[in-house]
Short mmCIF file of C-alpha atoms in Angstrom, two decimals:
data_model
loop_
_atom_site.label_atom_id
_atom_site.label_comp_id
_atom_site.label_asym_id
_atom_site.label_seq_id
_atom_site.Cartn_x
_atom_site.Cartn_y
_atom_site.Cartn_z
CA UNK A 9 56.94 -62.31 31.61
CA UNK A 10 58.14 -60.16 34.90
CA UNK A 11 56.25 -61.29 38.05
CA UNK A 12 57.09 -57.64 38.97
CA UNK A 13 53.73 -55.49 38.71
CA UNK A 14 54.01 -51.70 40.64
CA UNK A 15 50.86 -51.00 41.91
CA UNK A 16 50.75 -46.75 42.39
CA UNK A 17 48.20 -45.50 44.50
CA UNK A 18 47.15 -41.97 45.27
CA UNK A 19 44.49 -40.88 48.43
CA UNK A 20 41.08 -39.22 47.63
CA UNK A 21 42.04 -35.84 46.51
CA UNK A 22 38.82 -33.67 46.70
CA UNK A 23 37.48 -29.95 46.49
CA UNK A 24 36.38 -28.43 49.65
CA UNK A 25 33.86 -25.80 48.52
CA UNK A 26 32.51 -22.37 49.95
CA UNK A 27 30.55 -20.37 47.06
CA UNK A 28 29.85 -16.21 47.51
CA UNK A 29 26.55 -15.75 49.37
CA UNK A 30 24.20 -12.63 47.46
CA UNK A 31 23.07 -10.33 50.16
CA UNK A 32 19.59 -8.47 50.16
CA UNK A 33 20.76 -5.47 51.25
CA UNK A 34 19.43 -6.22 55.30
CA UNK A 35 17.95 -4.08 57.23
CA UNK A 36 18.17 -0.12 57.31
CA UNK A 37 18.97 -0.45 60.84
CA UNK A 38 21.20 -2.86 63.30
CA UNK A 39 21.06 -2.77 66.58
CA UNK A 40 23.36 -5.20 67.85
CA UNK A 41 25.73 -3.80 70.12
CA UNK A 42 28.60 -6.71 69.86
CA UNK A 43 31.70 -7.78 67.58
CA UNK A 44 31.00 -5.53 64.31
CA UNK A 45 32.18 -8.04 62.41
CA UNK A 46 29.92 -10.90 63.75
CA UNK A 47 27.66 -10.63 60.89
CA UNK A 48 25.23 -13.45 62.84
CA UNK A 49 24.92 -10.86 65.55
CA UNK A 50 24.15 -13.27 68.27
CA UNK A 51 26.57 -14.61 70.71
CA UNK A 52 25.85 -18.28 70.09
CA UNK A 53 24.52 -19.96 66.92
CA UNK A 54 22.74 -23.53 66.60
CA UNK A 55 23.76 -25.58 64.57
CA UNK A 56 21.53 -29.26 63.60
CA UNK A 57 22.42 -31.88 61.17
CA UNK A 58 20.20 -34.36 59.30
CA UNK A 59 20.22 -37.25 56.67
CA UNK A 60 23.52 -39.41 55.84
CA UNK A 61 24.41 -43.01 56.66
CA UNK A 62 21.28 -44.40 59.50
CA UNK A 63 24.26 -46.41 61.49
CA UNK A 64 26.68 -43.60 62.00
CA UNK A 65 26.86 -41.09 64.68
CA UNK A 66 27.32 -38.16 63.03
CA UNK A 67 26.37 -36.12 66.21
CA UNK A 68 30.26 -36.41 67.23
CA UNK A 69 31.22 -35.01 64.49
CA UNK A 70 29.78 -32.35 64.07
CA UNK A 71 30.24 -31.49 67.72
CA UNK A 72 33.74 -31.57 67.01
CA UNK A 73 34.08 -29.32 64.14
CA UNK A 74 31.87 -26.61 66.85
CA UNK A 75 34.04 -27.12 69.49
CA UNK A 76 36.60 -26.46 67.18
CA UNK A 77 35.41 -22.63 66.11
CA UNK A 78 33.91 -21.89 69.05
CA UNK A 79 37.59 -21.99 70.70
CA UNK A 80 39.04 -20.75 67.68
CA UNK A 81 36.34 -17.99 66.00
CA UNK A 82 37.43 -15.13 67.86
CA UNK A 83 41.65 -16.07 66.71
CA UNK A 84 40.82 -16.55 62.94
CA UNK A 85 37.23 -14.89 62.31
CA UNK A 86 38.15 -12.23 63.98
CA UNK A 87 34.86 -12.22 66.58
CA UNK A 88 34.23 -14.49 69.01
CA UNK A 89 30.87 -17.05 68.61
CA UNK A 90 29.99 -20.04 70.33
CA UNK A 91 28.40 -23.36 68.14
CA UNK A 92 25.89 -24.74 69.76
CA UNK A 93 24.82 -28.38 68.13
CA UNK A 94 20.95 -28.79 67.94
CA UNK A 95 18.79 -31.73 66.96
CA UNK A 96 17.68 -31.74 63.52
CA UNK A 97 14.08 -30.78 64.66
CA UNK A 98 15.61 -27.40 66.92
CA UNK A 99 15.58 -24.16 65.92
CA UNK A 100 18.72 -23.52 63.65
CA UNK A 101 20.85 -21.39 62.44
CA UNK A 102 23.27 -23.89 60.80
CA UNK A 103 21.47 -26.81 58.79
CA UNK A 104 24.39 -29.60 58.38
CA UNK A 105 22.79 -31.99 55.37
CA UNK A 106 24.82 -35.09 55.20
CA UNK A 107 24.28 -36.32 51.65
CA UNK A 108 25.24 -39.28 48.84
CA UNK A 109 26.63 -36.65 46.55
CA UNK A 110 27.05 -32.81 47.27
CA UNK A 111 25.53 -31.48 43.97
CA UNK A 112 26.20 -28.26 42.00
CA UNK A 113 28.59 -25.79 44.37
CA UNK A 114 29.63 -22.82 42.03
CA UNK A 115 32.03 -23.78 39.69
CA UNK A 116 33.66 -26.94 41.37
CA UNK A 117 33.58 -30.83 39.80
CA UNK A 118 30.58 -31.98 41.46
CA UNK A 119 32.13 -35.33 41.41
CA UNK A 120 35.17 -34.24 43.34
CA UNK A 121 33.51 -32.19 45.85
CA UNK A 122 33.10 -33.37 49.61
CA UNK A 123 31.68 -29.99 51.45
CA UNK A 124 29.69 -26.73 50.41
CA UNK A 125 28.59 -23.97 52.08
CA UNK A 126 28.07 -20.27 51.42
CA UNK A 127 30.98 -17.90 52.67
CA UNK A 128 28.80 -15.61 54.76
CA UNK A 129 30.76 -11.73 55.73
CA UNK A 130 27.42 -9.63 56.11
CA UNK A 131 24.36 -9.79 58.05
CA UNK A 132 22.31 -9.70 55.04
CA UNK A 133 23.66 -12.57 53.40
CA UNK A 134 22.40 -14.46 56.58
CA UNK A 135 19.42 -16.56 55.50
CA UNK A 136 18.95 -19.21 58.44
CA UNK A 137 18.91 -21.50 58.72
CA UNK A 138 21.76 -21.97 56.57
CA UNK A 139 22.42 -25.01 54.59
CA UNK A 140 26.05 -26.62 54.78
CA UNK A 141 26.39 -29.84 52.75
CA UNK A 142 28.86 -32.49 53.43
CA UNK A 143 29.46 -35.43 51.36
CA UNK A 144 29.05 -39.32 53.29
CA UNK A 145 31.53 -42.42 53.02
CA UNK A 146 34.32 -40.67 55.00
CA UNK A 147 36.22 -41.63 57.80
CA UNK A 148 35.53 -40.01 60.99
CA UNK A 149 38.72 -37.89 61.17
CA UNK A 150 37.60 -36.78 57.35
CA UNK A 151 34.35 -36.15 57.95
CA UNK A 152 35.22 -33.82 61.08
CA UNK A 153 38.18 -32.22 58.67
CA UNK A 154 35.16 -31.49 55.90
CA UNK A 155 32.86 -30.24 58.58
CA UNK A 156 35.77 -27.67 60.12
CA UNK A 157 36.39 -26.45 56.22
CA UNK A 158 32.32 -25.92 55.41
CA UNK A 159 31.53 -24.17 58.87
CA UNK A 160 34.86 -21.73 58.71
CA UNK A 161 33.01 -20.69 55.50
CA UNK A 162 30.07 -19.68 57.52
CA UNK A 163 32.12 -17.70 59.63
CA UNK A 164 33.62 -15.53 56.75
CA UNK A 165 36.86 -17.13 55.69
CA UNK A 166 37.84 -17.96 52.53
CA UNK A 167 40.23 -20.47 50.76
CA UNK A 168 43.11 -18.12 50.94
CA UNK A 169 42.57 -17.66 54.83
CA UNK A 170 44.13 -18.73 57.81
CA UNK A 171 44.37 -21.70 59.57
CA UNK A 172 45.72 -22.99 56.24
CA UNK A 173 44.76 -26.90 57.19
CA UNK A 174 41.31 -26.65 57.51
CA UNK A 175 40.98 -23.67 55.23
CA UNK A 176 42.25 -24.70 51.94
CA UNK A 177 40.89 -25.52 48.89
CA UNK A 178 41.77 -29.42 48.40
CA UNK A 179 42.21 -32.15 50.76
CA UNK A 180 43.84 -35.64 51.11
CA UNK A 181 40.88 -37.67 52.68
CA UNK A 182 39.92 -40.79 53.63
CA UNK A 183 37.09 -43.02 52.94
CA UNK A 184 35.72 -45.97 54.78
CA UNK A 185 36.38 -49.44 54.41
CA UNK A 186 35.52 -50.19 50.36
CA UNK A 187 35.85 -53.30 48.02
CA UNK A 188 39.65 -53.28 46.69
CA UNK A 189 39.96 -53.07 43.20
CA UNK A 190 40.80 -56.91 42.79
CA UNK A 191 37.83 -57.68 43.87
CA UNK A 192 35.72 -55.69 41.66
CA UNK A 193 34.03 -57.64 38.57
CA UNK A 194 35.41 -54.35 36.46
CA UNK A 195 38.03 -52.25 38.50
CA UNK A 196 37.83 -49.26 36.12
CA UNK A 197 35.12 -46.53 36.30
CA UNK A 198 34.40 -46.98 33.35
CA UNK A 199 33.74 -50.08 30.66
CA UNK A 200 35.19 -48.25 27.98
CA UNK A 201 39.02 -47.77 28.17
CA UNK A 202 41.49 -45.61 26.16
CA UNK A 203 44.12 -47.73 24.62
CA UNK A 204 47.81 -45.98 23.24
CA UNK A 205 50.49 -47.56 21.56
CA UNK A 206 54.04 -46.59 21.14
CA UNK A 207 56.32 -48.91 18.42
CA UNK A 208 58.87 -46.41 18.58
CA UNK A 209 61.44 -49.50 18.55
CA UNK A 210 59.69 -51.67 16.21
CA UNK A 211 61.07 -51.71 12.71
CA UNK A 212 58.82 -50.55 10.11
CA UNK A 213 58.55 -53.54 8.56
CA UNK A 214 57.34 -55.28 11.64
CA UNK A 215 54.87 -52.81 13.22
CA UNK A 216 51.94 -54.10 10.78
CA UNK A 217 52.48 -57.45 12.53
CA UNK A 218 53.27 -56.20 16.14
CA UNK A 219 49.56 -54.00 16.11
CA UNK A 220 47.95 -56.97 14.74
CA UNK A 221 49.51 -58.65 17.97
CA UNK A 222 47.89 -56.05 19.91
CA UNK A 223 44.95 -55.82 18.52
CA UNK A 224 43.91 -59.38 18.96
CA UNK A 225 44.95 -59.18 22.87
CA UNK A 226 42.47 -55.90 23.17
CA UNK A 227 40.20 -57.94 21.20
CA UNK A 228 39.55 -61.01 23.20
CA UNK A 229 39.50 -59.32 26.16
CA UNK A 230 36.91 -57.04 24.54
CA UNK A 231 34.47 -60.40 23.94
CA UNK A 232 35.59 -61.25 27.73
CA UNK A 233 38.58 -63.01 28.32
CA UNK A 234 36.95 -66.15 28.69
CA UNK A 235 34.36 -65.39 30.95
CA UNK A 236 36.78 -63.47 33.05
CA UNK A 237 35.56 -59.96 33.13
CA UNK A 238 32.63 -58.35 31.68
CA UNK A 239 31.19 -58.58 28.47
CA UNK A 240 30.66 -54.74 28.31
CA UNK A 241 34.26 -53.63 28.53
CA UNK A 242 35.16 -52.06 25.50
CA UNK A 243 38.24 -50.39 23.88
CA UNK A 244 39.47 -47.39 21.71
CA UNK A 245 42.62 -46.64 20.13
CA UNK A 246 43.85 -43.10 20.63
CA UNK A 247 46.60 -40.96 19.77
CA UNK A 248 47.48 -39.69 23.04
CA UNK A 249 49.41 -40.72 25.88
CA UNK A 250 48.53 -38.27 28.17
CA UNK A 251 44.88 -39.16 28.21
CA UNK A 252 45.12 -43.13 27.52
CA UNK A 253 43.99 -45.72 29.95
CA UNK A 254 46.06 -48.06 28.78
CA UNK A 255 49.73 -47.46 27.46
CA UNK A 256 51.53 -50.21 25.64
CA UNK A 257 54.89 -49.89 24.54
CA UNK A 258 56.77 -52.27 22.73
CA UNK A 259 60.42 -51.83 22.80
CA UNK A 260 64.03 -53.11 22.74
CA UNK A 261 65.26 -52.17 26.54
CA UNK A 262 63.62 -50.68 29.31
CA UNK A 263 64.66 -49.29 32.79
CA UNK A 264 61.28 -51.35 33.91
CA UNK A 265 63.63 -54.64 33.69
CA UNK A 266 67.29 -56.29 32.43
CA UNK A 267 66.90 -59.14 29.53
CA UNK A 268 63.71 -59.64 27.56
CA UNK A 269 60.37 -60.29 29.07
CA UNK A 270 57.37 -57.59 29.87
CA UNK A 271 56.49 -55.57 33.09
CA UNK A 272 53.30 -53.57 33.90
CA UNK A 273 51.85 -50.70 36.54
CA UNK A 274 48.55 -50.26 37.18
CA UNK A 275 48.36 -47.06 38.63
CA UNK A 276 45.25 -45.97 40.59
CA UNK A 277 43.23 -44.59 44.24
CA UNK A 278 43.28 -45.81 47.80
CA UNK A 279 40.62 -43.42 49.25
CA UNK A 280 39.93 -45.66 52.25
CA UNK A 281 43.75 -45.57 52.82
CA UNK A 282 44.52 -49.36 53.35
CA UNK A 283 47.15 -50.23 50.97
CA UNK A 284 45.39 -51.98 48.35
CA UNK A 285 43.76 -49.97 45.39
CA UNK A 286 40.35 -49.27 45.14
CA UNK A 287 39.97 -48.18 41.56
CA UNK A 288 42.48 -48.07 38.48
CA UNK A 289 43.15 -45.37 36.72
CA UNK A 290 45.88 -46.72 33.97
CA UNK A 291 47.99 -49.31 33.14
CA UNK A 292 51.19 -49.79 31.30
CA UNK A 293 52.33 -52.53 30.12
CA UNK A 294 56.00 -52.51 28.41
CA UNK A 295 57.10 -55.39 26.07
CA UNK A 296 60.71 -55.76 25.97
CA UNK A 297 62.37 -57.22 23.00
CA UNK A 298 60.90 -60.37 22.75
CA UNK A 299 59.73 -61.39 18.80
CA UNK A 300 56.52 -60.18 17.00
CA UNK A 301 54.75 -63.35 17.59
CA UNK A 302 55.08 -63.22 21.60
CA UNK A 303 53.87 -59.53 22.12
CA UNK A 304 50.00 -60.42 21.76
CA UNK A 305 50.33 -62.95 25.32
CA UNK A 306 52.80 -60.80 26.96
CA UNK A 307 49.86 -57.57 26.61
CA UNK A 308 46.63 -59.89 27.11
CA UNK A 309 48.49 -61.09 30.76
CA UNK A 310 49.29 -57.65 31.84
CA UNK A 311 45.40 -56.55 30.79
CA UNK A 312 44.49 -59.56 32.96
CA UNK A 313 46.41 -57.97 35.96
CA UNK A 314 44.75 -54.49 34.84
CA UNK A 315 41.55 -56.12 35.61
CA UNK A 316 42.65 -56.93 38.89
CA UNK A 317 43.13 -60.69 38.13
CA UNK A 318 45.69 -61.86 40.63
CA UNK A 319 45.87 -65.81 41.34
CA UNK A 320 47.37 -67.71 38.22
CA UNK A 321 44.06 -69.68 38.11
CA UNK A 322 42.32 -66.49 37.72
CA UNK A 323 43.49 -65.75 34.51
CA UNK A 324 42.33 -67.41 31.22
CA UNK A 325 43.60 -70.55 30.43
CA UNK A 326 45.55 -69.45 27.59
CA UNK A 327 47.40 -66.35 29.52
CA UNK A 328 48.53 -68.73 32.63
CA UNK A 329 51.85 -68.88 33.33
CA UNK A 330 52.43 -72.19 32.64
CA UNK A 331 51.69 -71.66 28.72
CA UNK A 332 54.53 -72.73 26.58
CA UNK A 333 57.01 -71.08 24.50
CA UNK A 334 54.95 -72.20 21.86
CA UNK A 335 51.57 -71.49 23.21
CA UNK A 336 52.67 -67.98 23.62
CA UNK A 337 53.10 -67.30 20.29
CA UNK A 338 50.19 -69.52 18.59
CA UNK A 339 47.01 -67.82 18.42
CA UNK A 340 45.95 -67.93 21.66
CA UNK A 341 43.32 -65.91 21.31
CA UNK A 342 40.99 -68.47 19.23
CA UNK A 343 40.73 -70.54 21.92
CA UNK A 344 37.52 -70.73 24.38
#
């Protein structure tokens, strides 16, 4: 087996949302004498903030993201307004709600989205005070860029409107400090993974025995490895690469190594942006000419490493490096 394992991580990529406020019409008559475009028509607006995480401060923050527009309003809003930040029992006309999980925002991935607020361009769609959500478990620098995005929406601009880096659409962001995936009892979100194979290489007359290799590696991991991750992860054989979990290919050369052996990458998110994956996403494992008998091992150590197994004496008995020649292509998987 290759020590080598490529571990590919991505940051948090998530929807920043603003969703078309419906305007009652208003009044018949307006008689505020400033910036026609100021649809607040007032000067100054207050903004509060409530709920999230009881040991953060998210007053900062959300004084940031006001001092931000209130220098910048009049440059891209096209009116000049100054943010005034409130406590959450003042009289607002901003309501920042800091919550677990942002909810329905128009048509966005609820699951995805860190911010939503209404995009607000008339008087009458003014309904204070008005509610901007904004997702917890960022960073501070995140939670300030989510808070700029949400309150520019407030202001009238859109995804397709300038300053491009606080205005668009998606965002790279960071969360705090969270359990790598190696530590997790089951680093997948999910106990039920896709599994695709490819014996593109494997002569016809050996692919019957090659799956049956497979099959018993997804298998005992399936009952557990051993005690070594949960009982409840389960597999499924698919017919699709594209939307596998797991990829196993069993072939005669690869660019993933010279000589015979197997290599694996576990590919995956870093949302708190330390290095080390948080969650996997898929894992491939390539077996690389080695005989029928040896693929089952060579697939059961690289799911061991897709479960975030790292120390050899981590692993199952059984799939431990120092298993034999022979062990490795006995039928490993009947023992305890």
């Amino acid at each position: 087996m290759d020590s080598r394992v490529a571990a590919v991580g991505v940051a948090l990529l998530v929807v920043l949302s603003g969703c078309t406020a419906v305007t009652d019409g208003g009044p018949l008559w307006d008689r505020w004498e400033g910036d026609p475009d100021n649809h607040w028509r007032s000067e100054t607006i207050n903004v509060s903030y409530g709920g999230g995480e009881p040991d953060r401060a998210y007053a900062q923050f959300v004084r940031a993201a006001a001092d931000y527009w209130t220098a910048n309003s009049d440059r891209y809003a096209g009116y000049p307004l100054r943010l005034r930040v409130v406590d959450a029992d003042g009289t607002a006309d901003v309501h920042v709600r800091f919550v677990d999980r942002v909810g329905d925002c128009g048509t966005h991935d609820v699951d995805t989205t860190a911010g939503c607020a209404p995009i607000l361009t008339e008087p009458g769609q003014v309904d204070r005070p008005v509610e901007v959500r904004v997702r917890t478990g960022f960073t501070n620098d995140s939670t300030v860029a989510v808070l700029k995005h949400e309150l520019g929406h407030t202001l009238g601009l859109s995804h397709a409107d300038e300053p491009r880096a606080v205005m668009q659409p998606e965002s790279r962001l960071v969360t705090t400090p969270d359990t790598n995936a190696t530590g997790r009892e089951n680093p997948w979100q999910t106990d039920r993974l896709d599994v695709y194979t490819d014996y593109g290489d494997v002569p016809p007359g050996e692919r019957e025995a090659t799956d049956r290799q497979v099959r018993q590696a997804l298998t005992y991991f399936d009952r557990g490895a051993g005690g070594t991750i949960p009982e409840t992860v389960a597999f499924r054989r698919i017919d699709s690469r594209e939307d596998a979990d797991v990829v196993v290919t069993v072939t005669n050369e690869s660019d993933c190594r010279t000589g015979t052996g197997s290599c694996g990458t576990v590919t995956g998110t870093d949302p708190d942006g330390d290095g080390a994956l948080e969650r996997y996403s898929r894992l491939e494992i390539v077996v690389v000419g080695l005989d029928t008998e040896a693929v089952g091992w060579h697939v059961g150590r690289w799911l061991g490493v897709g479960f975030g197994l790292e120390a050899d004496s981590a692993f199952p008995p059984p799939l431990r490096e120092n298993a034999t020649y022979e062990d490795r292509r006995s039928e490993w998987w009947t023992d305890a």
